[in-house]
XYZ file of C-alpha atoms in Angstrom:
618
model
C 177.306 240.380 173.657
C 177.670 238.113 176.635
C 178.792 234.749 175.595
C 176.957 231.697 177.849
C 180.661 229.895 178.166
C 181.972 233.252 179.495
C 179.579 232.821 182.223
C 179.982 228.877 183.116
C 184.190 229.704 183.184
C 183.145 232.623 185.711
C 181.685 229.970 187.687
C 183.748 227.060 186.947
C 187.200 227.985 187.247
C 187.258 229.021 191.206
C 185.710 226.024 191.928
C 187.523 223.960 189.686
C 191.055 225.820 191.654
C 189.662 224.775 195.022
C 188.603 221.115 194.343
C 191.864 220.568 192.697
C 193.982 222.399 195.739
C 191.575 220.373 198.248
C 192.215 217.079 196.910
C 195.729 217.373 195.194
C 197.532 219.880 196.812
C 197.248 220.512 200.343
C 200.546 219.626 200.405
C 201.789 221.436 197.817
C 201.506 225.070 199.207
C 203.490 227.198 196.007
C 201.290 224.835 193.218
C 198.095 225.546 195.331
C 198.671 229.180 195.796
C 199.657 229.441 191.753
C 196.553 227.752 190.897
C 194.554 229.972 193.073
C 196.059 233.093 191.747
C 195.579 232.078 188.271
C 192.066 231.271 188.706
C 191.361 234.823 190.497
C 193.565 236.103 187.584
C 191.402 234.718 184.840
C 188.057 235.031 186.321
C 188.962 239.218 186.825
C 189.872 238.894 183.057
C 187.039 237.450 181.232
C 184.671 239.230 183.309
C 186.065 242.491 182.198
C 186.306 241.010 178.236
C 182.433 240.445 178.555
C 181.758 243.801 180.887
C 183.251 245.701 178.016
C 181.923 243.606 175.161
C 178.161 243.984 176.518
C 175.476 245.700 175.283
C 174.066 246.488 178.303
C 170.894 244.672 177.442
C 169.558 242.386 180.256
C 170.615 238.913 179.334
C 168.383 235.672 180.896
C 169.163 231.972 180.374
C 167.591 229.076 182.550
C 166.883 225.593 182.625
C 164.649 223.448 185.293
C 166.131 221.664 187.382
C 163.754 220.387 189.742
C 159.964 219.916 189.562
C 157.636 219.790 192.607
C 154.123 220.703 191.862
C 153.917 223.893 190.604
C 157.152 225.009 191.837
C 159.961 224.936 189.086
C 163.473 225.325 190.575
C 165.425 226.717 187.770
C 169.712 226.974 187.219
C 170.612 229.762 185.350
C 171.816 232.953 185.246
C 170.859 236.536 184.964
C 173.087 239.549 183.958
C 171.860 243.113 184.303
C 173.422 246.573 185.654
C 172.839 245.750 188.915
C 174.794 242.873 188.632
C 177.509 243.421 186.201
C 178.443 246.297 188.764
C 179.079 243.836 191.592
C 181.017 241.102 189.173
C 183.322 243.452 187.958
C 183.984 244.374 191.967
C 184.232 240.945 192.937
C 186.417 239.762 189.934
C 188.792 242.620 189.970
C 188.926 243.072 193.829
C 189.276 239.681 194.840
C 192.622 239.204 192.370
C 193.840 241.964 193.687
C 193.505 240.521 196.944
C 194.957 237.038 196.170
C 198.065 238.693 194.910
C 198.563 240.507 198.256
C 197.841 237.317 199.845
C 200.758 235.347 198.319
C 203.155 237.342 200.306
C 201.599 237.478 203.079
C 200.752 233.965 203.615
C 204.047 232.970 203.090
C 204.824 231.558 206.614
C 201.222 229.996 206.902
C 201.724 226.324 207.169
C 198.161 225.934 206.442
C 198.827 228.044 203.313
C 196.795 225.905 200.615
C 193.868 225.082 202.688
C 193.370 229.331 202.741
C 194.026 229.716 198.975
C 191.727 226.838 198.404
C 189.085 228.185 200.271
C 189.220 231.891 198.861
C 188.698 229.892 195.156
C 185.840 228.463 196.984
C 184.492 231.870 198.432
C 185.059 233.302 194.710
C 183.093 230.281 193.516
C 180.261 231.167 195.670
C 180.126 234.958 195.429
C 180.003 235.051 191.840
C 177.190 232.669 192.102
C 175.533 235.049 194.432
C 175.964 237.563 191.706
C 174.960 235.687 188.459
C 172.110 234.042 190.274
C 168.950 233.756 188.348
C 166.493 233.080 190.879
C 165.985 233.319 194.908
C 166.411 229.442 195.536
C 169.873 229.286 193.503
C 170.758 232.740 194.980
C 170.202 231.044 198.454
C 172.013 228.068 197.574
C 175.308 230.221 197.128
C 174.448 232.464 199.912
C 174.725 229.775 202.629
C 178.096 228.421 200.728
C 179.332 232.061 200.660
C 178.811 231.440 204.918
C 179.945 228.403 205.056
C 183.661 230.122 203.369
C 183.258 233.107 205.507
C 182.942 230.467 208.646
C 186.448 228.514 207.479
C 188.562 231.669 206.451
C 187.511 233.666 209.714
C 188.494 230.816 212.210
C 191.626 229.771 209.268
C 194.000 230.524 212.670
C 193.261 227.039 214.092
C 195.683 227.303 217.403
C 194.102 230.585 218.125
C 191.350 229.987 220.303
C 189.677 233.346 219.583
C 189.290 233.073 215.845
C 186.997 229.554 216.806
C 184.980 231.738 218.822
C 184.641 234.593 215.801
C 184.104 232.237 213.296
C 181.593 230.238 214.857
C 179.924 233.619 216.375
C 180.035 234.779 212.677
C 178.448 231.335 211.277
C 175.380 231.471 214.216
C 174.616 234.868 213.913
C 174.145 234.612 209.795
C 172.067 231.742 210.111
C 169.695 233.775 212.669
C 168.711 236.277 209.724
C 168.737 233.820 207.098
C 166.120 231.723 208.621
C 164.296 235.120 207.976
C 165.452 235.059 204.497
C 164.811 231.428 203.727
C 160.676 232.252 205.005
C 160.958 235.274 202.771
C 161.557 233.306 199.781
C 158.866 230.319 200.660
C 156.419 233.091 201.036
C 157.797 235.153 198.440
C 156.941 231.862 195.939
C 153.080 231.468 197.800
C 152.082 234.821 196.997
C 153.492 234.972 193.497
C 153.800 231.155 192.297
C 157.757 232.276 191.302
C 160.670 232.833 192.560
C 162.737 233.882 189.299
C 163.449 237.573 189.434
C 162.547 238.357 185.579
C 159.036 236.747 186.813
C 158.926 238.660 189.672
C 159.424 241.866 188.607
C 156.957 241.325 185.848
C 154.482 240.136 188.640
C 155.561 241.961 191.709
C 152.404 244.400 191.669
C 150.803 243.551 195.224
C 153.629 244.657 197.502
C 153.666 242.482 201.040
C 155.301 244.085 204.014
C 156.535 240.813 205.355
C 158.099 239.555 202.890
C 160.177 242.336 202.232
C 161.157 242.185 205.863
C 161.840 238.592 205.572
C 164.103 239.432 202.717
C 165.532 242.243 204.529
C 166.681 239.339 207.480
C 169.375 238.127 205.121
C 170.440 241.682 204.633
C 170.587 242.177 208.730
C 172.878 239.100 209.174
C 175.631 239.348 205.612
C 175.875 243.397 205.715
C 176.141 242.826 210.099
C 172.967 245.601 210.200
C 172.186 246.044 213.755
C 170.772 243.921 215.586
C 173.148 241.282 213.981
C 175.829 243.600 213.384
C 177.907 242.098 216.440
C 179.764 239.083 214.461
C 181.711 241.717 212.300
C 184.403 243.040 214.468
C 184.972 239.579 215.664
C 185.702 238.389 212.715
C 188.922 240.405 212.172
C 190.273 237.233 213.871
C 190.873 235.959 210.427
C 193.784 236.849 208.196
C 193.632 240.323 206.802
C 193.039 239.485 203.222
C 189.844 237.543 204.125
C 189.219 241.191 206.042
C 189.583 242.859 202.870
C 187.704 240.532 200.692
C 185.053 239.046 202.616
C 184.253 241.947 205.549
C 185.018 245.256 203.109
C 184.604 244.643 199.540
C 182.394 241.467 198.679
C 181.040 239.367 200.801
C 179.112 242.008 203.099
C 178.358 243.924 199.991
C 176.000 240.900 199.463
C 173.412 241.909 200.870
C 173.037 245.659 199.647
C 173.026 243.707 196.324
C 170.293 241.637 197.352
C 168.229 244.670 198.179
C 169.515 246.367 194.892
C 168.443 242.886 193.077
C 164.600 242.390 194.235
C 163.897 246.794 194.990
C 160.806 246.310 193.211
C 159.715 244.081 196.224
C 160.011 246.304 199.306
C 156.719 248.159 200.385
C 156.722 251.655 201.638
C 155.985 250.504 205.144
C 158.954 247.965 204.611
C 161.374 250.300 203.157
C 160.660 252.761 206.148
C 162.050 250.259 208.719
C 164.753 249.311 206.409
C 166.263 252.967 206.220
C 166.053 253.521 210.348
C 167.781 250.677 210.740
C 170.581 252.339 207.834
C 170.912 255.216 209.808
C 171.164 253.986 213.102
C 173.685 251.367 211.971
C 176.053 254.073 210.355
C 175.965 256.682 213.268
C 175.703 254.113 216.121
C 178.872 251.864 214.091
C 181.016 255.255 213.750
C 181.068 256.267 217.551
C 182.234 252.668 218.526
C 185.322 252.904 215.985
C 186.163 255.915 218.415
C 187.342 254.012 220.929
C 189.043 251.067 219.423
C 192.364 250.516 219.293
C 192.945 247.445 217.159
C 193.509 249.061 213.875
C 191.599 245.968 211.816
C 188.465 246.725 214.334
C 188.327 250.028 213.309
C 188.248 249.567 209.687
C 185.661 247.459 210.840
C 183.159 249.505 212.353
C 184.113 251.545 209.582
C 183.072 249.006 207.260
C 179.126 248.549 209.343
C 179.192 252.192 209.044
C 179.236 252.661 205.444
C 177.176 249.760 205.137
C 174.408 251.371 207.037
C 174.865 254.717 204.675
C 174.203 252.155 201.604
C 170.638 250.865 203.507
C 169.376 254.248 203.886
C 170.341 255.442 200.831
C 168.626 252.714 199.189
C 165.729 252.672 200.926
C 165.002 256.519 200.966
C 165.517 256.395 197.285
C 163.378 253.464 196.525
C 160.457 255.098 198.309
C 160.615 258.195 196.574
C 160.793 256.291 193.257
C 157.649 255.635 193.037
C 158.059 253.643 189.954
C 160.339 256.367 187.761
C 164.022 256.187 188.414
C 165.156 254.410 191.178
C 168.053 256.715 192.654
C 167.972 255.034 195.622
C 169.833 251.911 193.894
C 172.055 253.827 191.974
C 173.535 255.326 195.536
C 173.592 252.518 197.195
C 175.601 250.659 193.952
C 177.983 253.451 193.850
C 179.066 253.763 197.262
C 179.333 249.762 197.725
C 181.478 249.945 194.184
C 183.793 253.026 195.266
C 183.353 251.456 199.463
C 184.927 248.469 197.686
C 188.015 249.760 196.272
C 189.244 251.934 199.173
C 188.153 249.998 202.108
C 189.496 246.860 200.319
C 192.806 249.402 200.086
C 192.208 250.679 203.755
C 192.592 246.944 204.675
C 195.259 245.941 202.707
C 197.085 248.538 204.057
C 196.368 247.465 207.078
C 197.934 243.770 206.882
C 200.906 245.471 205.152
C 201.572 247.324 208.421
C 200.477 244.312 210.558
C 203.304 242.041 208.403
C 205.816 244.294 208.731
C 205.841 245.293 212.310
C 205.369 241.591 213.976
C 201.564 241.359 213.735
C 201.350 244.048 216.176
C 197.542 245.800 215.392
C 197.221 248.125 218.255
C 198.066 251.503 216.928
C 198.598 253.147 220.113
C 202.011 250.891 219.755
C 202.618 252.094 216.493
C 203.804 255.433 214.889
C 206.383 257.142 212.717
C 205.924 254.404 209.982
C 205.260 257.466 207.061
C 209.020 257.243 206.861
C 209.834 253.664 207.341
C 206.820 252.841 204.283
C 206.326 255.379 201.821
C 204.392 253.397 199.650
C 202.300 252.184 201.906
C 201.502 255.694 203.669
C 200.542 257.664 200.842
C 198.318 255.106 199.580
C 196.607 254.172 202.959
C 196.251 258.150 203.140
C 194.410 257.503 199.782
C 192.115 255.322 200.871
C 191.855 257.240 204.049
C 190.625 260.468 202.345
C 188.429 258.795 200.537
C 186.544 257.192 203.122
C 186.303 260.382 204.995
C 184.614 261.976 201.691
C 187.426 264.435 200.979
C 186.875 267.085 197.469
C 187.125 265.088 194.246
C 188.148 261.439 195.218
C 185.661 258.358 194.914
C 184.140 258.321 198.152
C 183.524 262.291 197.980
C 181.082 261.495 194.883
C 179.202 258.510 196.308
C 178.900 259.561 199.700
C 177.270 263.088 198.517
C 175.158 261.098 196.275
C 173.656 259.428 199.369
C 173.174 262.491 201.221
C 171.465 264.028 197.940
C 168.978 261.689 198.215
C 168.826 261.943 202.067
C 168.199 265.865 202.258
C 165.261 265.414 199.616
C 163.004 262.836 201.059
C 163.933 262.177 204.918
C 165.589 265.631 206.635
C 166.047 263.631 209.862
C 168.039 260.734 208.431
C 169.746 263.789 206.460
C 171.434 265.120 209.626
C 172.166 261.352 211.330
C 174.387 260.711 208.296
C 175.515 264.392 207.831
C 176.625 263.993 211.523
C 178.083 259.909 211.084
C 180.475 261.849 207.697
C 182.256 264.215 210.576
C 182.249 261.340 212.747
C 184.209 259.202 210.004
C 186.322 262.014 209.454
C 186.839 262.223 213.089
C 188.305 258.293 214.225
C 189.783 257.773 210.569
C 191.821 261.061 211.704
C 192.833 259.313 214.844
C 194.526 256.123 213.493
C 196.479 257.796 210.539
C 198.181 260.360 213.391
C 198.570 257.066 215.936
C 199.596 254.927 212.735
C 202.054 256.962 210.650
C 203.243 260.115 212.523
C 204.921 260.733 215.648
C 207.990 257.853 216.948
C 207.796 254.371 217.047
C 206.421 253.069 220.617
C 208.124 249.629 219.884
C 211.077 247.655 218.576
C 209.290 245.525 215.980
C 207.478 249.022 214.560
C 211.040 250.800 214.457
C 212.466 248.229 212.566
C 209.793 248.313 209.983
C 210.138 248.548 206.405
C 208.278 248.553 203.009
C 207.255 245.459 202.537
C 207.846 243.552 198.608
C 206.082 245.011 195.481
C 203.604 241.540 195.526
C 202.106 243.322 198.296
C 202.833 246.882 197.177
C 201.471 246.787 193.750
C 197.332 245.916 194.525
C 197.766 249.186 197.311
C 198.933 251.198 194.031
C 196.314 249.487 191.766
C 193.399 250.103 194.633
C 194.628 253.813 195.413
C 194.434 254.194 191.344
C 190.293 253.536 191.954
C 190.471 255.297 195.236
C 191.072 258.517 193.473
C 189.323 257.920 190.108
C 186.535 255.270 190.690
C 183.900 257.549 191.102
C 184.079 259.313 187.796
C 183.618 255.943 185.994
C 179.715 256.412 186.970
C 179.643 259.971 186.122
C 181.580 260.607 182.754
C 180.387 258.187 179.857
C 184.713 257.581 178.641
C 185.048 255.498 182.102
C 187.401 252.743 182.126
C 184.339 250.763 181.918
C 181.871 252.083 179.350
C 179.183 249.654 179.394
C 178.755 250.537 183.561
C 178.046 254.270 182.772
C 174.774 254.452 182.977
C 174.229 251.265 185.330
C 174.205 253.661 188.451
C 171.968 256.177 188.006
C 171.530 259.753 189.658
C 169.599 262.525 189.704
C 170.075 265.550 187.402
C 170.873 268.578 189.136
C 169.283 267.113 191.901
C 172.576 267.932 194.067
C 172.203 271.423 195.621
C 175.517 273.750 195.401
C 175.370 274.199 199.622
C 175.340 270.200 200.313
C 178.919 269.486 199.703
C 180.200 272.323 201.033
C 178.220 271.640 204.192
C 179.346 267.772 204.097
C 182.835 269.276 203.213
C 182.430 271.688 206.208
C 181.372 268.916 208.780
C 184.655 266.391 208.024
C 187.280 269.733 208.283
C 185.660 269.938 211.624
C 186.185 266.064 212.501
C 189.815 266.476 210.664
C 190.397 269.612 213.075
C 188.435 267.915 216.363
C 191.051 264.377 215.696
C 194.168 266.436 215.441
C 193.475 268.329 218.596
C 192.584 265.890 220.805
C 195.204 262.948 219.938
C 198.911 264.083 219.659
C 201.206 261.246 217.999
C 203.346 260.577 220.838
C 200.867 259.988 223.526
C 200.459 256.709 224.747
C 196.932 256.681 226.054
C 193.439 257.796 224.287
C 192.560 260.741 225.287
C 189.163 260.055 225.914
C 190.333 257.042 228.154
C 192.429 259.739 229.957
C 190.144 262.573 230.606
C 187.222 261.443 229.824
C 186.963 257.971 231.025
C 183.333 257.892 231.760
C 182.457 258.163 228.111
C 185.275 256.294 226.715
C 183.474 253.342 228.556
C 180.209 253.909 228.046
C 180.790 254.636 223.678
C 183.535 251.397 223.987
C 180.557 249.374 225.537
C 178.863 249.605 222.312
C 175.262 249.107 224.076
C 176.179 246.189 225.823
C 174.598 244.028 222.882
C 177.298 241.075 223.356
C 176.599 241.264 227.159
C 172.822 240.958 225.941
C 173.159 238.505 223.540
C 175.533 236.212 225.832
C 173.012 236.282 228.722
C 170.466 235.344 226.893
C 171.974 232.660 225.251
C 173.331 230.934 228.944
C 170.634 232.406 231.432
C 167.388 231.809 228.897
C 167.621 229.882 225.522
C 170.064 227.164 226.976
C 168.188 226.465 230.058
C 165.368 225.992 227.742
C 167.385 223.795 225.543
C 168.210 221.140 228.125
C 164.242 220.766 229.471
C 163.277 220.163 225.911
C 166.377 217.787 225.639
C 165.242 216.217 228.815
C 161.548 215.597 227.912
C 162.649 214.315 224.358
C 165.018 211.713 225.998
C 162.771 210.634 228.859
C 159.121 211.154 227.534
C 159.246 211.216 223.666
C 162.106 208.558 223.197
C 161.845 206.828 226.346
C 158.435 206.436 227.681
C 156.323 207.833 224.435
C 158.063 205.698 222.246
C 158.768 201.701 224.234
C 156.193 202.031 227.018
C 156.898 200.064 230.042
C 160.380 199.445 229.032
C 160.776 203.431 228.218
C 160.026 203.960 231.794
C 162.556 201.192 232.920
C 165.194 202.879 231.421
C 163.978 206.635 232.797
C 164.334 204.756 236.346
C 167.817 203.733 235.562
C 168.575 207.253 233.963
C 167.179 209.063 237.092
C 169.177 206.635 239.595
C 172.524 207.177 236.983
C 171.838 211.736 237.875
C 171.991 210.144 241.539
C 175.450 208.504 241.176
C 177.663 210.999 240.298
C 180.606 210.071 242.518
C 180.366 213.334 244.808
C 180.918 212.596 248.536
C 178.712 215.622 249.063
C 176.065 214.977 246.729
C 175.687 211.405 248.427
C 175.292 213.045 251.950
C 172.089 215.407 250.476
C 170.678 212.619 249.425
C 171.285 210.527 252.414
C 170.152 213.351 254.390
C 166.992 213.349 251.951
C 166.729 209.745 252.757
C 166.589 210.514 256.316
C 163.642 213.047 256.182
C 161.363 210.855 253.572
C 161.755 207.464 256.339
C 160.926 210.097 259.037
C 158.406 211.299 257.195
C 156.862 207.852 256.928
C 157.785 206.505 259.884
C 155.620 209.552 261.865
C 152.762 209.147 259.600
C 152.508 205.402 260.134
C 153.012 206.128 264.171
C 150.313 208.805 264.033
């Protein structure tokens, strides 16, 4: 049984770690990073003592905090299968990550404010997690932004990581306006907004609000159109990359879907897996073309994010109140996604630290001899990704397309396609990344980098390989999460992973053709130039977004600026004197110092005494 004070530590001790770094030890980088660690340590240790000491029985404990009217804002917690799935993923995940940080932090002179504010982003996903209700879930949603906002832009004297962070920060808040409405109407239609309660009450679905919902989901798992802050925000150190844009934080809000299914209408859930399966085949033909090796992983990540949406909401549909295998897919690829995309990553900044920070792997190559360790278990993660026989991603990802090919043929084929597309760019960086000769100095010299940052790879390629059987055979490593994840019996047909099988030989085959190790230009960019730039223009959506923002909603911004200055605050609210003081502002725009500006005017002048002068003559 889950005990209550196993819960508050779960909660308490990362945010206990980052008040104490914030206010003690800023300073004090090794005391702030121990703390840190230990906390991440702790928290991965006593959630797996209660994981494995549950009895799998949904536990619920609230009190009220707040009264207004009928509404009842309530602090508590709530611990079922959906959940205890993601904890365990956080917990474990985001130690592993804090170990690999240590290392690789080491030169950061800003080293404790980063540890301090992973404890902090810890604090807040777990929150997310345990949550209880939507208004305490939201609560630790916006902190989990606010974290994401400080670790992406962490780089202070790089100018672009301001610009990602803040681009990350705007672009959440746009969907969780929508999610904020969601809840207020979500409480008007059903007087609650505790999830026991809803479920129980949750009989008259209502197409907007699972839309509304759904906004959150758009903005924390980057779902197009608000997918464009992702790949921006590899800006940030690489173990916020792995923890916050691969394993946790983005998982977020396929959890929040998983959390509140039994809200979604049909005509909702329709919507919800189109946008799935146009985020996962339109996400994996942009990783084509990038060369910055955390970008890829990237679009990787939006990619398999998109597979979880669809899955989720193809299954949910064809529920129809029985077994939802729609949520067990999407849990089980965001569980296995977590392990070897947070491993993909990881390998990543163990590559990056070694060479010099140099990211572009057309620069790179040869480093399968120079890091062994770090090779085979990046190839790990790699093959699992790309759905190869037997590993973790190979059982989640056919799980998906199980449900896919039985209730939607057309979103079938989009992610049938998006697997050989996966298999396709993944192929490309490990044959840029690891084989061939070095291009540069720094990537010659290279070596293996220190067993703090070698042992999570090892631990993560362990999960890579072996994850996925801990949902399918009861003796998992886990017990009490068999059975959390469910899936359809026999449901799989003998031809669909052979055909899935089939379609990533061919993207294996198609990448190893087309991209020898020792070239130093893409080969699309060489011969095909044409479509390099259209598929690296990604629809254009930041040239949208950006002229909409200076040509339309800023232009906007300053007239309604102007008229609250010089109508509402100057002549709407002190009359006569208001309009005084719109004189003076008016003849202040005059004065602006400009030699030139003064002879328009003059010459202004000239016209409006002519003006009058003629009219008085006449």
């Amino acid at each position: 049984m889950v005990a209550d004070y196993q819960i508050v530590l779960l909660l308490v001790l990362p945010l206990i770690s980052a008040a104490l770094i914030t206010f003690f030890f800023r300073k004090l980088h090794k005391i702030a990073v121990g703390i840190s660690v230990f906390s991440s340590m702790a928290c991965a240790a006593i959630a797996f003592i209660a994981i494995t000491t549950w009895n799998v029985e949904p536990v619920h404990r609230e009190i009220t905090w707040l009264t207004f009217g009928s509404l009842n804002i309530t602090l508590g917690y709530y611990l079922n299968s959906t959940s205890a799935v993601l904890l365990f993923v956080v917990t474990f995940v985001g130690f592993l990550i804090h170990l690999f940080a240590v290392e690789y932090s080491e030169h950061d002179e800003s080293r404790a404010r980063f540890f301090g504010a992973l404890s902090l982003f810890m604090f807040s996903m777990t929150g997310i997690v345990l949550s209880s209700n939507l208004i305490m879930m939201f609560f630790f949603w916006e902190l989990v932004g606010f974290c994401s906002y400080m670790l992406i832009g962490h780089y202070q004297f790089k100018d672009s990581a301001g610009k990602a962070a803040n681009k990350a920060f705007i672009v959440n808040r746009i969907g969780d306006f929508g999610f904020l409405i969601g809840i207020i109407w979500c409480w008007w239609q059903y007087g609650t907004v505790d999830l026991v309660a809803l479920e129980a009450q949750a009989d008259t679905l209502v197409t907007g609000i699972g839309l509304l919902l759904f906004c959150g989901v758009l903005g924390k798992s980057a779902q197009m159109p608000l997918h464009v802050w992702l790949p921006d925000a590899m800006e940030g150190p690489t173990p916020v990359s792995a923890l916050i844009h691969a394993a946790t934080m983005v998982a977020a809000g396929v959890f929040l879907m998983c959390r509140v299914f039994f809200i979604f209408s049909v005509e909702a859930l329709d919507i919800i897996a189109w946008v799935g399966a146009i985020t996962a085949i339109f996400a994996g033909i942009s990783a084509i073309t990038q060369n910055d090796i955390k970008k890829i992983l990237a679009y990787s990540t939006l990619s398999q994010l998109g597979y979880m949406v669809a899955a989720f909401a193809i299954g949910t549909i064809a529920a129809h109140g029985d077994t939802n295998y729609g949520v067990g897919a999407a849990l089980f690829h965001l569980t296995t996604h977590a392990f070897f995309k947070a491993l993909l990553f990881l390998g990543a900044g163990s590559i990056i630290h070694a060479t010099h920070h140099e990211q572009n792997i057309f620069k790179m190559g040869g480093l399968a001899a120079r890091m062994p360790i770090t090779f085979v278990t990046f190839s790990i993660g790699y093959l699992a990704l790309t759905g190869f026989p037997l590993l973790s991603g190979f059982w989640s990802k056919e799980s998906i397309l199980a449900v896919a090919q039985e209730e939607n043929a057309a979103i079938f084929y989009i992610l049938l396609i998006g697997a050989g597309v996966t298999a396709f760019y993944m192929t490309r960086l490990w044959i840029k990344v690891f084989l061939g000769t070095p291009k540069t100095d720094y990537v010659a010299e290279a070596k293996e980098t220190s067993w703090v940052m070698t042992l999570p790879l090892i631990i993560l390629s362990v999960f890579a390989l072996l994850a996925g059987y801990q949902f399918i055979y009861p003796a998992g490593l886990v017990p009490a999460l068999h059975g959390s994840i469910p899936h359809p019996e026999g449901a799989m047909k003998m031809w669909l992973p052979i055909i899935s099988i089939a379609v990533a030989v061919v993207g294996y085959i198609l990448a190893a053709l087309l991209y020898r190790a020792n070239a130093e230009k893409d080969f699309l960019e060489d011969k095909l130039p044409a479509v390099f730039k259209f598929i690296n223009a990604r629809l254009w959506f930041d040239e949208i977004y950006a002229f909409y923002v200076n040509r339309i909603q800023q232009p906007i911004a300053n007239a309604i600026s102007l008229i609250d200055l010089a109508v509402i605050g100057g002549l709407g609210m002190r009359g006569s004197a208001g309009g005084v003081g719109l004189l003076g502002l008016i003849v202040r725009m005059l004065t602006t110092g400009s030699v030139h500006h003064y002879v328009y005017w003059f010459a202004v002048g000239l016209i409006l005494c002519g003006a009058v002068v003629f009219g008085f003559a006449k």
